[in-house]
Short mmCIF file of C-alpha atoms and ligand atoms in Angstrom, two decimals:
data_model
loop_
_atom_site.label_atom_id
_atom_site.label_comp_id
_atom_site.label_asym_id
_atom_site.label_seq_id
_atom_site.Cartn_x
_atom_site.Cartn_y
_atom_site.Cartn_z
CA UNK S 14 0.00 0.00 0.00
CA UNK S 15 0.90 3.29 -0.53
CA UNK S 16 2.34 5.70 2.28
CA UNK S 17 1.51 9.59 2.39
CA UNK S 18 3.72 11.52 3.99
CA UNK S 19 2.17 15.31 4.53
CA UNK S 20 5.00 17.83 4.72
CA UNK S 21 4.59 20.47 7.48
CA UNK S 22 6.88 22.95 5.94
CA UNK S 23 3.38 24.08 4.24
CA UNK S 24 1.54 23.88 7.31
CA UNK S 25 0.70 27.18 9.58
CA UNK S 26 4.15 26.97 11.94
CA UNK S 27 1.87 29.03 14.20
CA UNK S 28 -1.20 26.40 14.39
CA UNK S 29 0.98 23.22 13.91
CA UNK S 30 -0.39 21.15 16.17
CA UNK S 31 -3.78 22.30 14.43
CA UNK S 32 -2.15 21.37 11.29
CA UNK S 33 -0.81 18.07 12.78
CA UNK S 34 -4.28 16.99 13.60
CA UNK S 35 -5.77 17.72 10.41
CA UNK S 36 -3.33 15.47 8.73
CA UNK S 37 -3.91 12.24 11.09
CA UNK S 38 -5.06 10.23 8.18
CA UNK S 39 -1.69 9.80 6.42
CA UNK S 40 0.91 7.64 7.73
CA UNK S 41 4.10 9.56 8.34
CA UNK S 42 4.52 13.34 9.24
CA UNK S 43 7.07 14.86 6.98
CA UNK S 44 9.64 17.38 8.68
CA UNK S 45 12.05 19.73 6.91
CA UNK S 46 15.42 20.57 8.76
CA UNK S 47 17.13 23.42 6.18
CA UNK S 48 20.07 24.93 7.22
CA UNK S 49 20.51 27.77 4.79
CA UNK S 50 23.80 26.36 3.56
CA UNK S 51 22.73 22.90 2.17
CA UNK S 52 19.97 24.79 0.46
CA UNK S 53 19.05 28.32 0.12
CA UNK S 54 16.83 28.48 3.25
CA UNK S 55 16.16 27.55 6.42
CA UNK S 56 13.04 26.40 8.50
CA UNK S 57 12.72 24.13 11.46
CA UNK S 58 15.26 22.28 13.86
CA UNK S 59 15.49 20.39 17.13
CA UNK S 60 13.49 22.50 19.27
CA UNK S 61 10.37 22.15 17.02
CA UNK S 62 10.79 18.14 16.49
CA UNK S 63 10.48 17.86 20.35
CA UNK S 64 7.13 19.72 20.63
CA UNK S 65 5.73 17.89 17.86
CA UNK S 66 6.57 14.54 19.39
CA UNK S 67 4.71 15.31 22.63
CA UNK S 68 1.32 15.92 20.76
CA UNK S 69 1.45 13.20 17.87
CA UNK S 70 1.80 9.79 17.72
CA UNK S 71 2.63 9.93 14.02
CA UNK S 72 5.79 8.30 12.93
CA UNK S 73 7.74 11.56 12.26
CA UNK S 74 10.40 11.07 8.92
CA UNK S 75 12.81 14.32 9.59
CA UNK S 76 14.48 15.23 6.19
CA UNK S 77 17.68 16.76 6.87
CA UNK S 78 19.00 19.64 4.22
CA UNK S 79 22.12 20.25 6.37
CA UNK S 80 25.64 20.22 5.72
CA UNK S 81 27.22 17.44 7.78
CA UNK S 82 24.24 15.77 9.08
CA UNK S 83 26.76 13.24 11.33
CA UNK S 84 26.99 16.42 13.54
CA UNK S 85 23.17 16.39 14.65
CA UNK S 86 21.23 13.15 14.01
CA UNK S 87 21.82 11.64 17.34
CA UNK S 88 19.83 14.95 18.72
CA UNK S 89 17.60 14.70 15.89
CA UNK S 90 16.68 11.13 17.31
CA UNK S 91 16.54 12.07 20.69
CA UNK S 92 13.97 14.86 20.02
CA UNK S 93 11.77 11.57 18.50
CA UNK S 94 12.16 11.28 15.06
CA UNK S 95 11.15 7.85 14.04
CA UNK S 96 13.38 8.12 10.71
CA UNK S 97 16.01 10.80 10.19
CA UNK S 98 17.64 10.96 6.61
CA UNK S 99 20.58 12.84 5.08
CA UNK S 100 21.44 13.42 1.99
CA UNK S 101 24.29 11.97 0.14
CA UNK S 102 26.16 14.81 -1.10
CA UNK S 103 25.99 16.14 2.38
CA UNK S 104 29.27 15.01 3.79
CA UNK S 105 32.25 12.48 2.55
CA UNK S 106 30.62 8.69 1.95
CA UNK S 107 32.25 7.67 5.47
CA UNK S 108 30.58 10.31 7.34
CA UNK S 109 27.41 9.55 5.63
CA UNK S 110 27.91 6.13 7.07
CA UNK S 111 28.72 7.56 10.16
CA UNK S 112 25.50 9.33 10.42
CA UNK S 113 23.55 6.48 9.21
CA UNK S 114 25.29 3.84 12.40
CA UNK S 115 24.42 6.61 14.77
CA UNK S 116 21.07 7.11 13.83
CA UNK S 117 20.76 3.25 13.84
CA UNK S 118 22.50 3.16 17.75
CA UNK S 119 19.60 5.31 18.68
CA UNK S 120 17.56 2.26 18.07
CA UNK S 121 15.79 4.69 14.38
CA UNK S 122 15.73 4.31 11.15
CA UNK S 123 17.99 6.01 9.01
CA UNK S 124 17.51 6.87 5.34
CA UNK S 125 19.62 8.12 2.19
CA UNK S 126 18.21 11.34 0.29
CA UNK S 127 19.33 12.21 -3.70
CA UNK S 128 19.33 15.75 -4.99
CA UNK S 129 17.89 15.77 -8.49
CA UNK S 130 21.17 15.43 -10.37
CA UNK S 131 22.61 13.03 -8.12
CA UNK S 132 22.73 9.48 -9.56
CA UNK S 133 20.61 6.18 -8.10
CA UNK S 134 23.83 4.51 -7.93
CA UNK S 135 25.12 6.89 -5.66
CA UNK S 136 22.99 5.37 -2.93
CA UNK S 137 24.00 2.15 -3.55
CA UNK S 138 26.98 2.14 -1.13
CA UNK S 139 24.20 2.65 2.32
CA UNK S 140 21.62 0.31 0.28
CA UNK S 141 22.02 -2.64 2.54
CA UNK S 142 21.73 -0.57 5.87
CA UNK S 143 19.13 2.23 4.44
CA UNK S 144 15.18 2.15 5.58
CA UNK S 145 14.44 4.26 2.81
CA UNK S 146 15.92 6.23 0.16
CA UNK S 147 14.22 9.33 -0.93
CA UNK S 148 14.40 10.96 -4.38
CA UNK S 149 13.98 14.48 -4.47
CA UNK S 150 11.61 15.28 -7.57
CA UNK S 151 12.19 19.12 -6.81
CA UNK S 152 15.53 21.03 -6.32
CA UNK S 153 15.31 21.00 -2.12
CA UNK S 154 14.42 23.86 -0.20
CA UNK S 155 11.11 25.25 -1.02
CA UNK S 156 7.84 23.98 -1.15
CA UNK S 157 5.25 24.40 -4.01
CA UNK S 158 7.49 24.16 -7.07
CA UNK S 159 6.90 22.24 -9.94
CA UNK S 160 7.80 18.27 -10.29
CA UNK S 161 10.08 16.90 -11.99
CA UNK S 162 8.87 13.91 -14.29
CA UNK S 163 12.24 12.91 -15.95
CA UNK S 164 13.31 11.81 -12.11
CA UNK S 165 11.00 8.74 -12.55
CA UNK S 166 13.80 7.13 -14.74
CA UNK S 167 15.95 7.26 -11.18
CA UNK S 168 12.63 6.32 -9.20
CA UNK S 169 12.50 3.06 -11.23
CA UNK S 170 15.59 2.38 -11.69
CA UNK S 171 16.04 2.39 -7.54
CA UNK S 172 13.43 0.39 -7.30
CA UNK S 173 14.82 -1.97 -8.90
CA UNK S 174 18.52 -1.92 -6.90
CA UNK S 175 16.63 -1.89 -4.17
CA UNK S 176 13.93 -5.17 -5.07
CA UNK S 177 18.08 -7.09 -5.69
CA UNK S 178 19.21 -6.06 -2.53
CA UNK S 179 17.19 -4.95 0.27
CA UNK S 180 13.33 -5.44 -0.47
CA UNK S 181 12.36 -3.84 3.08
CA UNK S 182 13.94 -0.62 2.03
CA UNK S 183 11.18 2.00 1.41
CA UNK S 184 11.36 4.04 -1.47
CA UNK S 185 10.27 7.55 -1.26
CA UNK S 186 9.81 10.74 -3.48
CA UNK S 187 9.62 14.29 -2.23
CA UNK S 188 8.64 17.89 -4.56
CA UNK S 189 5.62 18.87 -6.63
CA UNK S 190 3.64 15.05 -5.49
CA UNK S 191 -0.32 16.07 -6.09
CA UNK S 192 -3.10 14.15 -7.86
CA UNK S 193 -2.08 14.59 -11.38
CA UNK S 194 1.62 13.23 -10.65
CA UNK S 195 1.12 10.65 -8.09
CA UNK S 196 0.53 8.00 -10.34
CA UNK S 197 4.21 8.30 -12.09
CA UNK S 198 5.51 7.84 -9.11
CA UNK S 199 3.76 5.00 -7.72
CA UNK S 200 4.34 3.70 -11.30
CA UNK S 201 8.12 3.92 -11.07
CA UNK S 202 7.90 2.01 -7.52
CA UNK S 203 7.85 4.60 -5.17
CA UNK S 204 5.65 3.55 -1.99
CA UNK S 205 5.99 6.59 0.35
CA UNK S 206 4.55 10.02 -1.03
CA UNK S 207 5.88 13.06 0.35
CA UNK S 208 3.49 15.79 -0.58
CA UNK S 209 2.78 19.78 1.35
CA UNK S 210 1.37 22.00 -1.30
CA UNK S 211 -1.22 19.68 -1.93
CA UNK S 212 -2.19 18.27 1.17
CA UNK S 213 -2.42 21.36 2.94
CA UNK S 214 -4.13 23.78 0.28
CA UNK S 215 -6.79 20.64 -0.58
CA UNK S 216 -10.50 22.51 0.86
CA UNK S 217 -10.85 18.47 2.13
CA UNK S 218 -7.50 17.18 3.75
CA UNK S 219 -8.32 13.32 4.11
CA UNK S 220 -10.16 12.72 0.79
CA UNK S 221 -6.75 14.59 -1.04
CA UNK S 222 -4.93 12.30 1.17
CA UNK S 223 -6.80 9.12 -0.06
CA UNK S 224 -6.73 10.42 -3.63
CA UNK S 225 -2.72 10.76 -3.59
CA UNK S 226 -2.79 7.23 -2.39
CA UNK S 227 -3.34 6.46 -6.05
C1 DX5 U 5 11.48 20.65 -0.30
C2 DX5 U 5 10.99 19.76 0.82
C3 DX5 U 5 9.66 19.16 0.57
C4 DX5 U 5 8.53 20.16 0.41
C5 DX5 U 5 7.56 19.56 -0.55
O1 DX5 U 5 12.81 20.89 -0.11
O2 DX5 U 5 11.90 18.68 1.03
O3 DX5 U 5 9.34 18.19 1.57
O4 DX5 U 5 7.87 20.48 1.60
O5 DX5 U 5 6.59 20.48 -0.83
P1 DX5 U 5 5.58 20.31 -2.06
O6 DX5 U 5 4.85 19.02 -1.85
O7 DX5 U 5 4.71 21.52 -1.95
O8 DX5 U 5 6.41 20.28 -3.31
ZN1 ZN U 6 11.30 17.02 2.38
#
């Protein structure tokens, strides 16, 4: 089945826990850590992951756009993020590895994250230890910007890598997911939906969040 994943960086940061609520339905709660030097902006950290985890019982997926991520996922876990991921081009290949054990000593998952011109291969070296890899179908940093169809070449092509050699690995996309491109990407394999824009502007939250189900 398919998992939606509402992003809160579209949500009102001033009614989250409103906002929270309204997305119960789905299955994970998207959050966006930005640094402003990974990508141009910056939104939510540590502070914020702690309050959400004492008024949800969603299984919260924290999406780190920081430089050297091995600095602050034990933190991130600590504050009760179910699964952290980093991206690849974050850090050297042993750091990212790094990150990935501590997350993993913290008793979470860990994940893998691909900017748009980053290869599928280049997750193949954390494959074997990786929960899930996300594939970013916009450039990160912003929501509500247009998606990017010719990633679904990558989408498929990590779905397949990742049927070979770790079937429990969940394969997620994240950027410009809403009715009329949800089907491409459950198509080219993906099985978790990242979506804000569309969740959160839909006049009827759960019945958008059924219809990106597919
Ligand atoms: C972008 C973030 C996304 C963003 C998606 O850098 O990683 O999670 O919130 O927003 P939409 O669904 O509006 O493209
Ligand atoms: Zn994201």
């Amino acid at each position: 089945m398919v998992k939606i994943a509402p992003s809160i960086l579209s949500a009102d940061f001033a009614n989250l826990e409103r906002d929270i609520r309204r997305v119960s339905d789905a299955d994970y709660l998207h959050v966006d850590v930005m640094d402003g030097v990974f990508v141009p902006n910056i939104s939510i950290g540590i502070p914020v992951v702690q309050s959400i985890r004492k008024v949800t019982d969603m299984f919260l997926d924290v999406h780190l756009m920081i430089v050297e991520p091995v600095r602050y996922v034990e933190r991130f876990c600590d504050a009760g993020a179910d699964l952290v991921t980093v991206h690849v081009e974050a850090d050297t290949q042993e750091n990212i590895h790094d990150a990935i054990d501590k997350i993993h000593a913290k008793g979470k998952k860990a994940g893998v994250v691909l900017k748009p011109a980053t290869p599928a291969e280049a997750a193949l070296p954390f494959l074997e230890k990786a929960a899930l890899i996300l594939v970013m179908t916009v450039e990160p940093g912003f929501g509500g910007q247009k998606f990017m169809a010719d990633m679904m070449p990558k989408v498929a092509a990590l779905r397949k890598l990742i049927d070979e050699k770790n079937p429990a690995c969940e394969l997620e996309v994240d950027g410009g997911v809403a009715p009329d491109t949800c089907k491409a990407c459950i198509e080219a394999g993906a099985n978790v939906l990242v979506a804000g824009s569309a969740v959160y502007k839909a006049a009827d939250i759960p019945a958008r969040i059924q219809e990106l189900r597919g």
